[in-house]
Short mmCIF file of C-alpha atoms in Angstrom, two decimals:
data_model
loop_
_atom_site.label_atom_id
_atom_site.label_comp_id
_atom_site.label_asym_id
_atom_site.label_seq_id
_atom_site.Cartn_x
_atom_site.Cartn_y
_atom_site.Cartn_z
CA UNK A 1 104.44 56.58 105.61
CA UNK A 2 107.45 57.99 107.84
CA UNK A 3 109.49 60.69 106.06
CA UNK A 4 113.27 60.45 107.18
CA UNK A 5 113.95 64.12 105.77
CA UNK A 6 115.28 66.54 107.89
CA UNK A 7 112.97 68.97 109.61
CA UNK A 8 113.41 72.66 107.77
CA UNK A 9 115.96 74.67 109.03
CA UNK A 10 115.52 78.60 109.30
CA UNK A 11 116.75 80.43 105.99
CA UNK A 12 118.61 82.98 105.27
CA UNK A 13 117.07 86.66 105.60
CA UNK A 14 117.42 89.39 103.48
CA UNK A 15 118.38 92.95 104.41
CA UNK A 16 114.68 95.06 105.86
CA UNK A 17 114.56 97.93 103.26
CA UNK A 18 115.23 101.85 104.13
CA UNK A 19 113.95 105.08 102.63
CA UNK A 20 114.89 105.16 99.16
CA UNK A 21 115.81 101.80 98.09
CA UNK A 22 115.39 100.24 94.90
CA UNK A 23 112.61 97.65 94.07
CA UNK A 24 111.82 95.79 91.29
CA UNK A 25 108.36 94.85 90.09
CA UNK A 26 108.17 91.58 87.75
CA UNK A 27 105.26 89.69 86.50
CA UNK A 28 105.45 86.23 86.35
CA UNK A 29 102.79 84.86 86.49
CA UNK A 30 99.51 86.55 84.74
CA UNK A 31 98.71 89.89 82.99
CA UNK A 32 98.80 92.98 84.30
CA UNK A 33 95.79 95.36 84.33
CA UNK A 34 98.63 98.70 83.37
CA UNK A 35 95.74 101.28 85.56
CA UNK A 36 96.01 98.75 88.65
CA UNK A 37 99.49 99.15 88.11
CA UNK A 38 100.03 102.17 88.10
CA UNK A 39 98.27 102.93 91.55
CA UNK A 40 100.50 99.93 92.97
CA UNK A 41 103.67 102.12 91.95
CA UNK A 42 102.10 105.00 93.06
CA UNK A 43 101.67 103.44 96.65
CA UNK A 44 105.42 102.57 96.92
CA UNK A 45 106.71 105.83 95.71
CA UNK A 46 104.48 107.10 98.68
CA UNK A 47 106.58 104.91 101.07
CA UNK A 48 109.86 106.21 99.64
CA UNK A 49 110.61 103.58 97.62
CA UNK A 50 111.83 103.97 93.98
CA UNK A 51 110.19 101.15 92.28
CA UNK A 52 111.45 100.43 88.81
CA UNK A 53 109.38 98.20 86.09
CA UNK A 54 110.98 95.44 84.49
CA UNK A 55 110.57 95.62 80.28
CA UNK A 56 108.14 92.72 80.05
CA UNK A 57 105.84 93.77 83.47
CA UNK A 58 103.39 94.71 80.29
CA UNK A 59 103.32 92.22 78.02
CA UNK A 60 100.59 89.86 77.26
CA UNK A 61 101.33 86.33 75.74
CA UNK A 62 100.09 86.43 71.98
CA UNK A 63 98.31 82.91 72.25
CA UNK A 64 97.46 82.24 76.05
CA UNK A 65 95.86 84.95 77.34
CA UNK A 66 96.06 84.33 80.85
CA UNK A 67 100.15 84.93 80.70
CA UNK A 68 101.89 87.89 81.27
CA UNK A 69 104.08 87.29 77.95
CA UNK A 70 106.50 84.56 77.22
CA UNK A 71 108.54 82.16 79.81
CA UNK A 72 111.35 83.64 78.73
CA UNK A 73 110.70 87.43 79.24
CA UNK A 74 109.42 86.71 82.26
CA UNK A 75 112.15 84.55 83.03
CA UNK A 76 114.58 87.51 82.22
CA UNK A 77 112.97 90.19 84.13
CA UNK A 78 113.05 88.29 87.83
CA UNK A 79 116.41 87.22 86.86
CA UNK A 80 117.44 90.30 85.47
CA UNK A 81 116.07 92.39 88.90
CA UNK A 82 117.73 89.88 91.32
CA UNK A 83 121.14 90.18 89.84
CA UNK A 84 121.06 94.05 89.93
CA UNK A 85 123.02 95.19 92.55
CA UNK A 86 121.08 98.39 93.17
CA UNK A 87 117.33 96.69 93.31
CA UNK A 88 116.80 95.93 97.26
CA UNK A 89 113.37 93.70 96.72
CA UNK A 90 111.56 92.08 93.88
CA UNK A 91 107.49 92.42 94.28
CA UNK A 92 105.45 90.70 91.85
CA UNK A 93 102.72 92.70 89.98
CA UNK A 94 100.01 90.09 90.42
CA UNK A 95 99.62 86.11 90.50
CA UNK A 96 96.81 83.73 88.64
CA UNK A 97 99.40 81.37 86.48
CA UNK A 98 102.60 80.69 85.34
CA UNK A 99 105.39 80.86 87.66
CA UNK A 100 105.69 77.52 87.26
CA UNK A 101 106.43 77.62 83.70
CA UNK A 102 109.60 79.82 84.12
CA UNK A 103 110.94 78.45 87.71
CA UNK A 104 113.49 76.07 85.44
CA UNK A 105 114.56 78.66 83.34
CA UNK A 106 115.92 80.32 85.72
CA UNK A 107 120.22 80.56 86.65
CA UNK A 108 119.98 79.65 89.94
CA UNK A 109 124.32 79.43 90.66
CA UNK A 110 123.57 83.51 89.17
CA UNK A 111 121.00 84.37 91.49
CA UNK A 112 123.12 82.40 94.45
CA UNK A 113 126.28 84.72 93.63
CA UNK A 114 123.47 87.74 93.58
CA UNK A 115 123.03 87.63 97.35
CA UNK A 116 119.75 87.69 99.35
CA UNK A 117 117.15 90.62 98.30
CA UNK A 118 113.50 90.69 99.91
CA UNK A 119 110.97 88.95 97.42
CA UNK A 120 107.37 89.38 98.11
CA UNK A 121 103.99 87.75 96.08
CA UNK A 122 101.84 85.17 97.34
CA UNK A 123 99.13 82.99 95.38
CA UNK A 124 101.03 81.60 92.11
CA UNK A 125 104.23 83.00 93.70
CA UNK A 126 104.11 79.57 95.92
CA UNK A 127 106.26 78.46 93.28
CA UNK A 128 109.08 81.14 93.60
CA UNK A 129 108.67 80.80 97.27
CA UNK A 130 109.61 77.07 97.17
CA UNK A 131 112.61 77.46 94.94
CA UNK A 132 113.83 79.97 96.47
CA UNK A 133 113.32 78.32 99.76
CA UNK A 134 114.92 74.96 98.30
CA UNK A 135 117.98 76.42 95.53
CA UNK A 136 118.82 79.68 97.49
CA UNK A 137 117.84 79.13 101.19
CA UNK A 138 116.07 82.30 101.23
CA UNK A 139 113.66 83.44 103.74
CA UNK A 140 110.72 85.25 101.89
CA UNK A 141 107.43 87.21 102.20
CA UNK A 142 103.96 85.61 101.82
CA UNK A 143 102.28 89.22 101.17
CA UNK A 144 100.49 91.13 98.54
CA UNK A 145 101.03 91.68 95.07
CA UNK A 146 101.59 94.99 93.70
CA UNK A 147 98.60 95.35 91.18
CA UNK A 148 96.33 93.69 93.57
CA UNK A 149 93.18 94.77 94.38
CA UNK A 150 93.69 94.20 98.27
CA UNK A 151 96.45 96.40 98.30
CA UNK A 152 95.59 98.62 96.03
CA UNK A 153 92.06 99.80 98.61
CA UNK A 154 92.82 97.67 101.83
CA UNK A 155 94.99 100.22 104.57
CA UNK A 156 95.79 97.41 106.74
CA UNK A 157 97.01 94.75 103.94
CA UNK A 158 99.74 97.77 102.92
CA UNK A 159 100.43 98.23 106.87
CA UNK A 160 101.39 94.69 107.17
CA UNK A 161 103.23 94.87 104.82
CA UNK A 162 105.03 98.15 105.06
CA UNK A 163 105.59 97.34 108.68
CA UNK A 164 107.24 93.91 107.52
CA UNK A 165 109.47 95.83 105.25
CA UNK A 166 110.85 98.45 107.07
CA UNK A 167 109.96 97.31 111.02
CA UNK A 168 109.97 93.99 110.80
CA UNK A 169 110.82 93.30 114.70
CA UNK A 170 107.00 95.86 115.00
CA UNK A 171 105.71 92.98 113.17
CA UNK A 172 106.79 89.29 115.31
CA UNK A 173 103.79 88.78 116.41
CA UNK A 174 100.82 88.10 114.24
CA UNK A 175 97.16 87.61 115.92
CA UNK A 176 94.24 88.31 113.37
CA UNK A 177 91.03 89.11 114.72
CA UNK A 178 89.17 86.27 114.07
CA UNK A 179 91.70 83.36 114.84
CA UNK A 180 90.05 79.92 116.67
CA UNK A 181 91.10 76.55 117.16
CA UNK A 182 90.21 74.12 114.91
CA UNK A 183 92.69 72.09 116.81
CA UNK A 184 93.82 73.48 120.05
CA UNK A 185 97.67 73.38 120.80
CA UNK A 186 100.94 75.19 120.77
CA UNK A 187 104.00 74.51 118.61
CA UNK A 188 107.33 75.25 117.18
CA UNK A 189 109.14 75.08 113.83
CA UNK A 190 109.87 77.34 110.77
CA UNK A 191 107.50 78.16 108.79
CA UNK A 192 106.98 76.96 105.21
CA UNK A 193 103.82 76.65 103.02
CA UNK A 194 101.66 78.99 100.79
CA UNK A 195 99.13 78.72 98.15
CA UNK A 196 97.88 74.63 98.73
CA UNK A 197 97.09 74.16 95.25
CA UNK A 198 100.88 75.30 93.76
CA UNK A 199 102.24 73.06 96.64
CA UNK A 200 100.84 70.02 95.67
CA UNK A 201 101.77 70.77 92.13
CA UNK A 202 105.43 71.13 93.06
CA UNK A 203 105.24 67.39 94.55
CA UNK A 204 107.85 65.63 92.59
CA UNK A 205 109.42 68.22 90.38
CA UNK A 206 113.10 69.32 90.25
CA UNK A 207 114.44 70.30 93.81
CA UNK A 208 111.16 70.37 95.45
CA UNK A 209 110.85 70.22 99.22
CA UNK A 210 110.15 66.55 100.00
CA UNK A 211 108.25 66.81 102.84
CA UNK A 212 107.46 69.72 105.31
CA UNK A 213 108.37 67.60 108.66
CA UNK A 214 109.11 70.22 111.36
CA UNK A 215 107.53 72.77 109.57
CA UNK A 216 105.00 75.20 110.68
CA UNK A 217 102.43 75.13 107.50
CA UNK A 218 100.66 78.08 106.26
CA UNK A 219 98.35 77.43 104.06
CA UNK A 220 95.21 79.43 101.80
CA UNK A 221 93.70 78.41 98.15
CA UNK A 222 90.95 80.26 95.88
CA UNK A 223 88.38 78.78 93.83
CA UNK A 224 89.09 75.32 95.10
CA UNK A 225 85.48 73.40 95.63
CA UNK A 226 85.50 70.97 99.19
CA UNK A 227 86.05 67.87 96.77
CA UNK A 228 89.29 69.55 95.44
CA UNK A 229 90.75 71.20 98.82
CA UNK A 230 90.14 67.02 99.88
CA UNK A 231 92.08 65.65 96.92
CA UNK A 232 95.17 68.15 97.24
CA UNK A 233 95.21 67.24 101.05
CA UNK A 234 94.88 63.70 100.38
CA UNK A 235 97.58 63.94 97.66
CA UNK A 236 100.09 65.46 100.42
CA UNK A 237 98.74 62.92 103.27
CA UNK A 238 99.52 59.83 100.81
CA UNK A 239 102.96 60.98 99.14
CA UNK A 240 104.38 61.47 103.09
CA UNK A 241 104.52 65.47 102.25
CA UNK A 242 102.71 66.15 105.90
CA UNK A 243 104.51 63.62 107.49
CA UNK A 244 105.50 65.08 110.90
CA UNK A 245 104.86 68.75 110.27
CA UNK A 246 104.69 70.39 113.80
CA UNK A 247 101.27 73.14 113.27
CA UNK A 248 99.01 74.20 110.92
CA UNK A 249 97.65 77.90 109.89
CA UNK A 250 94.79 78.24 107.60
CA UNK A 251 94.08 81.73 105.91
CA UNK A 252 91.57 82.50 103.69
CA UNK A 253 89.59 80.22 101.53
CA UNK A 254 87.75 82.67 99.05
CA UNK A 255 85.18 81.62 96.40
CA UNK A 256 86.05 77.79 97.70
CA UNK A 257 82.14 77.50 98.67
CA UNK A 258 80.38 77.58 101.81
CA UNK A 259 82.98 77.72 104.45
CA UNK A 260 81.61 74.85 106.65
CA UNK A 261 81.80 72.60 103.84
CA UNK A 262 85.09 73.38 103.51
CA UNK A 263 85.69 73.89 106.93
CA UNK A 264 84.56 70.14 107.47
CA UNK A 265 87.00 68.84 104.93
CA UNK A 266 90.05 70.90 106.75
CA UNK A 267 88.91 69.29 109.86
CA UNK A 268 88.95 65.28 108.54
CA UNK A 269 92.03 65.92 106.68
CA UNK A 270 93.98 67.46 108.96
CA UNK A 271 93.12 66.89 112.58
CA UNK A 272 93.97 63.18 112.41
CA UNK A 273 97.98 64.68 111.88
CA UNK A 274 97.45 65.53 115.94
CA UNK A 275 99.34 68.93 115.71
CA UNK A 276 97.49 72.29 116.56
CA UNK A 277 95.40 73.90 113.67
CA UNK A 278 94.16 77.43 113.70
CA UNK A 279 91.60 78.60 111.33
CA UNK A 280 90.84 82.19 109.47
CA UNK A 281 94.37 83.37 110.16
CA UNK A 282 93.46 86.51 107.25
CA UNK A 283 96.23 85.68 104.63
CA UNK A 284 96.14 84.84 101.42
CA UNK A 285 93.39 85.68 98.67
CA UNK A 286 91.15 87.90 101.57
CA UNK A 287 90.81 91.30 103.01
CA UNK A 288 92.75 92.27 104.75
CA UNK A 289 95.77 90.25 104.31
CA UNK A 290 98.89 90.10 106.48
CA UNK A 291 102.15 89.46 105.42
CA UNK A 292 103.20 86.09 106.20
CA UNK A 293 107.03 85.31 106.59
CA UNK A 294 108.38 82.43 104.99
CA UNK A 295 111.76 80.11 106.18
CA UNK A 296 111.00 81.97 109.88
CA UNK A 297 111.40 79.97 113.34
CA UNK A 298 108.26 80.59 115.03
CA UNK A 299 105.98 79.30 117.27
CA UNK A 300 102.21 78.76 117.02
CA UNK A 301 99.45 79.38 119.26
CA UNK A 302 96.15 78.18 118.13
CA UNK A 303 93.75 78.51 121.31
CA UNK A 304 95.32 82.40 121.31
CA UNK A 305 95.28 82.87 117.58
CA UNK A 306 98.83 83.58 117.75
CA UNK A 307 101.67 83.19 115.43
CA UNK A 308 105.10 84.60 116.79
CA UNK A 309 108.32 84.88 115.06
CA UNK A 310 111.05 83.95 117.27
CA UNK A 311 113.43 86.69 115.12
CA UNK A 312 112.66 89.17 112.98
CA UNK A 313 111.66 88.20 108.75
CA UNK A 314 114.14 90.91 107.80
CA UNK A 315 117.51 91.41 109.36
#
C-alpha cells in the first residue's frame, strides 16, 4: 500500500522554561500513589519550579479502579492548566490508562487560542502526544512522569529531562550507551511516535495521524508478549501507517519477555521497510530514560547510536 500523505512537517515549539515558572501536574490517565507524588513535587520545587496540582490529580474513579477519577475531571484539569496563562508546562503525574477516554472531551479551538506550553508524559500520554501533534501542531516531550518511579530514584532520567527543559540546545544530541544497529543507516525527518501499543490504537479515530511517512519513529511498549509487539506491527504494516517512514528508534521493551524473542520479531517486522533501525535507544518504560522530543527535525544515526536534533525541542 502507498500512502499519498504528506511527510510530517516540524511543529511548533513551546517556550524552554526559566527559574520560577509555573507548571501544572494533571493525571490523566491512572491513579496516583499521593507519597510518590509528593516526592515528584518535591523534585521540581528543587529545580525552581513552582508546580501547582490540579483538583482532581487525587481522585480515584469510584467503579474502575485503574482511573485516576472521571473523564471529565480529568478532562477539566489538562484543559483547565493549558488555558492558564501563568502555568508554563503541563507534566503528567503518571500513565497506565485512560488518556484516551478524555482526548475528545477536550476544547481543542480553547487550547489553540491558549498558545504553546511544554507538555511532558510518555507511556499512555501517546495519546495526548498525537493530538496535540495533529489538532495543535505542537512539538512535545517524550519524558518521565512526575510520580514515576524512574524519576523519582533515577539521577540521569531527571538530568535529561531538566537539561531538556531549561538547556535544551545542551541536549541535541542524544547517544545512549548501549545503542547498535539492528539496521545500519543514516536518516532524516521529524520525529513522531511513542508508546506502540497507544499508536496502533489511535489508527482510525478522530484526527489521527494517517500515516507516519517521513517520519523518524520512536517507538517503546511494556508488557507486550512477541506475539502482540507482531500483531501491533503488522496492524501498522497492513493499514499503510509505516508506509515510507524514513528511520526507526527502539527504546525499551520492559516485562515484553526475553529480549531476543522480541528482538527477532522487531527484526522481521521492520527491516523489510529498508530504513535504518537502532535498537536499546533507553526511553520509554526503562532506567534510565531520556527525554525524547516529539514534532523535532532530526537526523538518525544507527551504526553511531546517534539521534541529533537539527534545532533545539524548546525555543
Amino acid at each position: 500500500m502507498t500512502s499519498t500523505h504528506r511527510a510530517p512537517t516540524p511543529l511548533t515549539r513551546p517556550a524552554r522554561l526559566r527559574p520560577g515558572a509555573r507548571v501544572a501536574v494533571v493525571a490523566t490517565s491512572g491513579p496516583v500513589v499521593g507519597e510518590r507524588l509528593d516526592a515528584g513535587l518535591d523534585i521540581l520545587r528543587g529545580w525552581d519550579l513552582d508546580p501547582v496540582v490540579m483538583p482532581h490529580v487525587r481522585d480515584r474513579h469510584p467503579e474502575f479502579g485503574y482511573l485516576a477519577g472521571g473523564d471529565e475531571g480529568r478532562a477539566r484539569d489538562l484543559q483547565e492548566a493549558w488555558c492558564d496563562p501563568s502555568v508554563d508546562a503541563v507534566l503528567v503525574a503518571r500513565g497506565g490508562y485512560g488518556a484516551q477516554r478524555m482526548v475528545d472531551l477536550l476544547d481543542w479551538d480553547a487550547m489553540r487560542a491558549a498558545g504553546p506550553k511544554v507538555l511532558v508524559g510518555y507511556s499512555d500520554v501517546t495519546a495526548l502526544h498525537e493530538a496535540f501533534a495533529m489538532r495543535l501542531g505542537l512539538a512535545t516531550l517524550y519524558g518521565p512522569m512526575v510520580s514515576a518511579a524512574t524519576f523519582l530514584k533515577d539521577d540521569p532520567t531527571q538530568r535529561s529531562l531538566r537539561t531538556t527543559l531549561f538547556e535544551p540546545e545542551a541536549a541535541r544530541i542524544l547517544a545512549p550507551e548501549g545503542a547498535r544497529p539492528l539496521v545500519p543507516g543514516r536518516a532524516r525527518g521529524v520525529t513522531v511516535g511513542g508508546c506502540l501499543a497507544l499508536l496502533a490504537a489511535d489508527l482510525a479515530t478522530p484526527h489521527a495521524r494517517r500515516s507516519a511517512r517521513g517520519g523518524l519513529l520512536l517507538i517503546e511498549d511494556i508488557g507486550e508478549e512477541d506475539y502482540r509487539i507482531d500483531r501491533i506491527l503488522t496492524q501498522l504494516l497492513r493499514s499503510g501507517w509505516l508506509d515510507g517512514v524514513a528511520g526507526v528508534a527502539l527504546g525499551s521493551w520492559e516485562e515484553c519477555g526475553p529480549y531476543e524473542k522480541v528482538r527477532a520479531v522487531l527484526y522481521e517486522r521492520l527491516a523489510p521497510l529498508g530504513v535504518p533501525v537502532v535498537e536499546h535507544f533507553g526511553f520509554g518504560h526503562c532506567t534510565p530514560s531520556l527525554t525524547m522530543p516529539l514534532g523535532v527535525p532530526a537526523v538518525l544515526d544507527a551504526d553511531a547510536g546517534t539521534l541529533t536534533l537539527e534545532v533545539p525541542a524548546l525555543v
